[in-house]
């Protein structure tokens, strides 16, 4: 199998230029390709995973991937898929964001392999020194306004009379085309990849390479991901899912994948993992037969979290998940436990040490009254740090506290509360 066939099998191919010629070129030998990433934040989000993993898939098949950070285009803002103009960022902020992007990309791209190392370049390095007049003469003259207006990303904004499109964003297409021209000229880059919303920008670059260099280059787009219910992919109740654990904890990242819709899980296994077609088919069969075991979800969550955060962090996230299903607390780290605390009702109780368990159950909100709490304990429905407690006279002791301050209470199978002693 070659990389083009892999993309087809995984449903990752939305469109490509020269559908007959591109597969032949990819089969003939290694190709240099690029994908652009917008440094508008100090972290990539999971929407960036599809193009990032696409570069990795190409690298896996022996090709030469280039990740282009938009240090120049990020100063302008891509109107594609946007209903409002982006906030303009300072050069200093963009530099900071690009440095953070490279750290995150290292988890997914190999920058050190001798044969075909990945490269991260900043398009500001070949753009900021070009004067406005030179850009108009060398690039602008090759594009008609008619052609630019016909592009979907531009036309959609122009049709919105309330928002419209500024001349700044209208010019974005030319800047991205200039990227492809420069990379073809200086890096022998023959292919640009991106989301399907980038089709207009990609074809503009192909036209510029043909007109200025007489070069035949290619474009390939991947589908924009939406959930089965029509909602936007990559969002949770808490907002966007980021790759930076300081923005989205590893536990919450893992939980995002565990909780995907049953209708999406097999598709996401193809998009976001490197599991083989045979492995995914086996998981699909198991998922169809016994969806309640959530084996496909677990495989997806483990694989995606491993890719971004590494195996050790993934193991901690799995441990945290198991705690909320009655798993043992033995050997758990305070960081992992804090992830659990963020998922369940928590309360700080003054003079908690020495208080009877039945009182803690009421104060934590797990039981409506001491009488009910006593009945729940005697019936075996109460768990103290995930260990069943049958003694209604039990009181909280100092050595019960996790990390010297917390106790985890549970009623039944799924009702949890964390008490913090003050």
mmCIF file with all atom_site columns, C-alpha atoms in Angstrom, residues 161-279:
data_model
loop_
_atom_site.group_PDB
_atom_site.id
_atom_site.type_symbol
_atom_site.label_atom_id
_atom_site.label_alt_id
_atom_site.label_comp_id
_atom_site.label_asym_id
_atom_site.label_entity_id
_atom_site.label_seq_id
_atom_site.pdbx_PDB_ins_code
_atom_site.Cartn_x
_atom_site.Cartn_y
_atom_site.Cartn_z
_atom_site.occupancy
_atom_site.B_iso_or_equiv
_atom_site.pdbx_formal_charge
_atom_site.auth_seq_id
_atom_site.auth_comp_id
_atom_site.auth_asym_id
_atom_site.auth_atom_id
_atom_site.pdbx_PDB_model_num
ATOM 1   C CA . UNK A 1 161 ? -23.279 42.118 3.506   1.00 0.00 ? 161 UNK A CA 1
ATOM 2   C CA . UNK A 1 162 ? -23.124 42.709 7.242   1.00 0.00 ? 162 UNK A CA 1
ATOM 3   C CA . UNK A 1 163 ? -19.580 41.371 7.672   1.00 0.00 ? 163 UNK A CA 1
ATOM 4   C CA . UNK A 1 164 ? -18.037 41.486 4.216   1.00 0.00 ? 164 UNK A CA 1
ATOM 5   C CA . UNK A 1 165 ? -14.337 40.939 3.679   1.00 0.00 ? 165 UNK A CA 1
ATOM 6   C CA . UNK A 1 166 ? -11.509 43.425 4.145   1.00 0.00 ? 166 UNK A CA 1
ATOM 7   C CA . UNK A 1 167 ? -8.856  44.014 1.519   1.00 0.00 ? 167 UNK A CA 1
ATOM 8   C CA . UNK A 1 168 ? -6.384  42.549 4.028   1.00 0.00 ? 168 UNK A CA 1
ATOM 9   C CA . UNK A 1 169 ? -8.110  39.167 4.162   1.00 0.00 ? 169 UNK A CA 1
ATOM 10  C CA . UNK A 1 170 ? -8.896  39.321 0.449   1.00 0.00 ? 170 UNK A CA 1
ATOM 11  C CA . UNK A 1 171 ? -5.123  39.350 -0.112  1.00 0.00 ? 171 UNK A CA 1
ATOM 12  C CA . UNK A 1 172 ? -4.528  36.225 1.987   1.00 0.00 ? 172 UNK A CA 1
ATOM 13  C CA . UNK A 1 173 ? -4.902  33.914 -1.002  1.00 0.00 ? 173 UNK A CA 1
ATOM 14  C CA . UNK A 1 174 ? -1.980  35.609 -2.754  1.00 0.00 ? 174 UNK A CA 1
ATOM 15  C CA . UNK A 1 175 ? 0.248   35.207 0.303   1.00 0.00 ? 175 UNK A CA 1
ATOM 16  C CA . UNK A 1 176 ? -0.480  31.486 0.531   1.00 0.00 ? 176 UNK A CA 1
ATOM 17  C CA . UNK A 1 177 ? 0.118   31.107 -3.194  1.00 0.00 ? 177 UNK A CA 1
ATOM 18  C CA . UNK A 1 178 ? 3.470   32.847 -2.678  1.00 0.00 ? 178 UNK A CA 1
ATOM 19  C CA . UNK A 1 179 ? 4.315   30.207 -0.043  1.00 0.00 ? 179 UNK A CA 1
ATOM 20  C CA . UNK A 1 180 ? 3.821   27.373 -2.536  1.00 0.00 ? 180 UNK A CA 1
ATOM 21  C CA . UNK A 1 181 ? 5.865   29.238 -5.160  1.00 0.00 ? 181 UNK A CA 1
ATOM 22  C CA . UNK A 1 182 ? 8.744   29.805 -2.717  1.00 0.00 ? 182 UNK A CA 1
ATOM 23  C CA . UNK A 1 183 ? 8.710   26.223 -1.417  1.00 0.00 ? 183 UNK A CA 1
ATOM 24  C CA . UNK A 1 184 ? 8.680   24.842 -4.967  1.00 0.00 ? 184 UNK A CA 1
ATOM 25  C CA . UNK A 1 185 ? 11.570  27.093 -5.993  1.00 0.00 ? 185 UNK A CA 1
ATOM 26  C CA . UNK A 1 186 ? 13.784  26.615 -2.908  1.00 0.00 ? 186 UNK A CA 1
ATOM 27  C CA . UNK A 1 187 ? 12.724  23.202 -1.514  1.00 0.00 ? 187 UNK A CA 1
ATOM 28  C CA . UNK A 1 188 ? 11.498  21.402 -4.659  1.00 0.00 ? 188 UNK A CA 1
ATOM 29  C CA . UNK A 1 189 ? 8.093   21.039 -2.948  1.00 0.00 ? 189 UNK A CA 1
ATOM 30  C CA . UNK A 1 190 ? 5.565   19.400 -5.269  1.00 0.00 ? 190 UNK A CA 1
ATOM 31  C CA . UNK A 1 191 ? 2.462   18.945 -3.101  1.00 0.00 ? 191 UNK A CA 1
ATOM 32  C CA . UNK A 1 192 ? 0.377   21.064 -0.737  1.00 0.00 ? 192 UNK A CA 1
ATOM 33  C CA . UNK A 1 193 ? -2.159  19.426 1.575   1.00 0.00 ? 193 UNK A CA 1
ATOM 34  C CA . UNK A 1 194 ? -4.850  20.948 3.779   1.00 0.00 ? 194 UNK A CA 1
ATOM 35  C CA . UNK A 1 195 ? -8.483  20.848 4.813   1.00 0.00 ? 195 UNK A CA 1
ATOM 36  C CA . UNK A 1 196 ? -11.137 21.015 2.122   1.00 0.00 ? 196 UNK A CA 1
ATOM 37  C CA . UNK A 1 197 ? -11.737 24.683 3.011   1.00 0.00 ? 197 UNK A CA 1
ATOM 38  C CA . UNK A 1 198 ? -8.217  25.362 1.660   1.00 0.00 ? 198 UNK A CA 1
ATOM 39  C CA . UNK A 1 199 ? -8.984  24.230 -1.895  1.00 0.00 ? 199 UNK A CA 1
ATOM 40  C CA . UNK A 1 200 ? -9.142  27.761 -3.287  1.00 0.00 ? 200 UNK A CA 1
ATOM 41  C CA . UNK A 1 201 ? -5.864  28.783 -1.650  1.00 0.00 ? 201 UNK A CA 1
ATOM 42  C CA . UNK A 1 202 ? -4.135  25.582 -2.792  1.00 0.00 ? 202 UNK A CA 1
ATOM 43  C CA . UNK A 1 203 ? -5.208  25.926 -6.419  1.00 0.00 ? 203 UNK A CA 1
ATOM 44  C CA . UNK A 1 204 ? -4.085  29.557 -6.394  1.00 0.00 ? 204 UNK A CA 1
ATOM 45  C CA . UNK A 1 205 ? -0.615  28.370 -5.395  1.00 0.00 ? 205 UNK A CA 1
ATOM 46  C CA . UNK A 1 206 ? -0.650  25.729 -8.120  1.00 0.00 ? 206 UNK A CA 1
ATOM 47  C CA . UNK A 1 207 ? -1.484  28.424 -10.706 1.00 0.00 ? 207 UNK A CA 1
ATOM 48  C CA . UNK A 1 208 ? 1.343   30.656 -9.487  1.00 0.00 ? 208 UNK A CA 1
ATOM 49  C CA . UNK A 1 209 ? 3.903   27.834 -9.644  1.00 0.00 ? 209 UNK A CA 1
ATOM 50  C CA . UNK A 1 210 ? 2.804   27.077 -13.202 1.00 0.00 ? 210 UNK A CA 1
ATOM 51  C CA . UNK A 1 211 ? 2.888   30.715 -14.354 1.00 0.00 ? 211 UNK A CA 1
ATOM 52  C CA . UNK A 1 212 ? 6.162   31.765 -12.734 1.00 0.00 ? 212 UNK A CA 1
ATOM 53  C CA . UNK A 1 213 ? 8.144   28.522 -12.731 1.00 0.00 ? 213 UNK A CA 1
ATOM 54  C CA . UNK A 1 214 ? 6.509   26.408 -15.394 1.00 0.00 ? 214 UNK A CA 1
ATOM 55  C CA . UNK A 1 215 ? 6.254   23.742 -12.681 1.00 0.00 ? 215 UNK A CA 1
ATOM 56  C CA . UNK A 1 216 ? 3.609   21.063 -12.398 1.00 0.00 ? 216 UNK A CA 1
ATOM 57  C CA . UNK A 1 217 ? 2.600   20.723 -8.728  1.00 0.00 ? 217 UNK A CA 1
ATOM 58  C CA . UNK A 1 218 ? -0.267  19.083 -6.903  1.00 0.00 ? 218 UNK A CA 1
ATOM 59  C CA . UNK A 1 219 ? -2.884  19.722 -4.241  1.00 0.00 ? 219 UNK A CA 1
ATOM 60  C CA . UNK A 1 220 ? -4.673  17.302 -1.917  1.00 0.00 ? 220 UNK A CA 1
ATOM 61  C CA . UNK A 1 221 ? -7.395  18.114 0.581   1.00 0.00 ? 221 UNK A CA 1
ATOM 62  C CA . UNK A 1 222 ? -8.827  16.209 3.516   1.00 0.00 ? 222 UNK A CA 1
ATOM 63  C CA . UNK A 1 223 ? -12.437 16.387 4.723   1.00 0.00 ? 223 UNK A CA 1
ATOM 64  C CA . UNK A 1 224 ? -13.412 18.869 7.391   1.00 0.00 ? 224 UNK A CA 1
ATOM 65  C CA . UNK A 1 225 ? -14.434 16.835 10.415  1.00 0.00 ? 225 UNK A CA 1
ATOM 66  C CA . UNK A 1 226 ? -17.936 17.116 11.823  1.00 0.00 ? 226 UNK A CA 1
ATOM 67  C CA . UNK A 1 227 ? -19.597 14.955 14.434  1.00 0.00 ? 227 UNK A CA 1
ATOM 68  C CA . UNK A 1 228 ? -22.433 12.593 13.511  1.00 0.00 ? 228 UNK A CA 1
ATOM 69  C CA . UNK A 1 229 ? -24.950 14.916 15.199  1.00 0.00 ? 229 UNK A CA 1
ATOM 70  C CA . UNK A 1 230 ? -23.801 17.818 13.033  1.00 0.00 ? 230 UNK A CA 1
ATOM 71  C CA . UNK A 1 231 ? -21.942 19.638 15.814  1.00 0.00 ? 231 UNK A CA 1
ATOM 72  C CA . UNK A 1 232 ? -18.465 21.052 15.348  1.00 0.00 ? 232 UNK A CA 1
ATOM 73  C CA . UNK A 1 233 ? -15.644 18.600 15.964  1.00 0.00 ? 233 UNK A CA 1
ATOM 74  C CA . UNK A 1 234 ? -13.129 19.398 18.690  1.00 0.00 ? 234 UNK A CA 1
ATOM 75  C CA . UNK A 1 235 ? -15.441 21.152 21.116  1.00 0.00 ? 235 UNK A CA 1
ATOM 76  C CA . UNK A 1 236 ? -16.507 20.052 24.591  1.00 0.00 ? 236 UNK A CA 1
ATOM 77  C CA . UNK A 1 237 ? -18.684 21.629 27.239  1.00 0.00 ? 237 UNK A CA 1
ATOM 78  C CA . UNK A 1 238 ? -15.547 23.358 28.538  1.00 0.00 ? 238 UNK A CA 1
ATOM 79  C CA . UNK A 1 239 ? -14.628 24.707 25.072  1.00 0.00 ? 239 UNK A CA 1
ATOM 80  C CA . UNK A 1 240 ? -11.940 23.765 22.558  1.00 0.00 ? 240 UNK A CA 1
ATOM 81  C CA . UNK A 1 241 ? -9.758  20.706 23.141  1.00 0.00 ? 241 UNK A CA 1
ATOM 82  C CA . UNK A 1 242 ? -6.127  21.856 23.042  1.00 0.00 ? 242 UNK A CA 1
ATOM 83  C CA . UNK A 1 243 ? -2.936  19.814 22.645  1.00 0.00 ? 243 UNK A CA 1
ATOM 84  C CA . UNK A 1 244 ? -1.196  21.770 25.426  1.00 0.00 ? 244 UNK A CA 1
ATOM 85  C CA . UNK A 1 245 ? -1.885  19.989 28.743  1.00 0.00 ? 245 UNK A CA 1
ATOM 86  C CA . UNK A 1 246 ? -1.832  23.372 30.499  1.00 0.00 ? 246 UNK A CA 1
ATOM 87  C CA . UNK A 1 247 ? -4.932  24.309 28.482  1.00 0.00 ? 247 UNK A CA 1
ATOM 88  C CA . UNK A 1 248 ? -6.613  20.885 28.343  1.00 0.00 ? 248 UNK A CA 1
ATOM 89  C CA . UNK A 1 249 ? -5.423  18.331 30.891  1.00 0.00 ? 249 UNK A CA 1
ATOM 90  C CA . UNK A 1 250 ? -4.353  14.924 29.633  1.00 0.00 ? 250 UNK A CA 1
ATOM 91  C CA . UNK A 1 251 ? -7.279  13.431 31.533  1.00 0.00 ? 251 UNK A CA 1
ATOM 92  C CA . UNK A 1 252 ? -9.816  15.722 29.808  1.00 0.00 ? 252 UNK A CA 1
ATOM 93  C CA . UNK A 1 253 ? -8.120  15.058 26.466  1.00 0.00 ? 253 UNK A CA 1
ATOM 94  C CA . UNK A 1 254 ? -8.487  11.309 27.023  1.00 0.00 ? 254 UNK A CA 1
ATOM 95  C CA . UNK A 1 255 ? -12.080 11.739 28.149  1.00 0.00 ? 255 UNK A CA 1
ATOM 96  C CA . UNK A 1 256 ? -12.957 13.669 24.988  1.00 0.00 ? 256 UNK A CA 1
ATOM 97  C CA . UNK A 1 257 ? -12.181 10.576 22.901  1.00 0.00 ? 257 UNK A CA 1
ATOM 98  C CA . UNK A 1 258 ? -13.834 8.166  25.336  1.00 0.00 ? 258 UNK A CA 1
ATOM 99  C CA . UNK A 1 259 ? -17.044 10.158 25.038  1.00 0.00 ? 259 UNK A CA 1
ATOM 100 C CA . UNK A 1 260 ? -17.304 10.481 21.246  1.00 0.00 ? 260 UNK A CA 1
ATOM 101 C CA . UNK A 1 261 ? -20.594 9.443  19.694  1.00 0.00 ? 261 UNK A CA 1
ATOM 102 C CA . UNK A 1 262 ? -20.885 5.721  18.950  1.00 0.00 ? 262 UNK A CA 1
ATOM 103 C CA . UNK A 1 263 ? -21.578 6.660  15.327  1.00 0.00 ? 263 UNK A CA 1
ATOM 104 C CA . UNK A 1 264 ? -18.216 8.458  15.053  1.00 0.00 ? 264 UNK A CA 1
ATOM 105 C CA . UNK A 1 265 ? -15.806 6.141  16.825  1.00 0.00 ? 265 UNK A CA 1
ATOM 106 C CA . UNK A 1 266 ? -14.814 3.889  13.889  1.00 0.00 ? 266 UNK A CA 1
ATOM 107 C CA . UNK A 1 267 ? -14.423 6.858  11.563  1.00 0.00 ? 267 UNK A CA 1
ATOM 108 C CA . UNK A 1 268 ? -12.217 8.597  14.138  1.00 0.00 ? 268 UNK A CA 1
ATOM 109 C CA . UNK A 1 269 ? -10.104 5.466  14.568  1.00 0.00 ? 269 UNK A CA 1
ATOM 110 C CA . UNK A 1 270 ? -9.298  5.789  10.863  1.00 0.00 ? 270 UNK A CA 1
ATOM 111 C CA . UNK A 1 271 ? -8.606  9.529  11.060  1.00 0.00 ? 271 UNK A CA 1
ATOM 112 C CA . UNK A 1 272 ? -6.727  9.885  14.327  1.00 0.00 ? 272 UNK A CA 1
ATOM 113 C CA . UNK A 1 273 ? -4.765  6.656  14.836  1.00 0.00 ? 273 UNK A CA 1
ATOM 114 C CA . UNK A 1 274 ? -2.204  4.562  12.998  1.00 0.00 ? 274 UNK A CA 1
ATOM 115 C CA . UNK A 1 275 ? -4.027  1.321  13.690  1.00 0.00 ? 275 UNK A CA 1
ATOM 116 C CA . UNK A 1 276 ? -4.140  -0.950 10.652  1.00 0.00 ? 276 UNK A CA 1
ATOM 117 C CA . UNK A 1 277 ? -7.259  -1.609 8.607   1.00 0.00 ? 277 UNK A CA 1
ATOM 118 C CA . UNK A 1 278 ? -7.398  -5.111 10.110  1.00 0.00 ? 278 UNK A CA 1
ATOM 119 C CA . UNK A 1 279 ? -7.183  -3.803 13.682  1.00 0.00 ? 279 UNK A CA 1
#
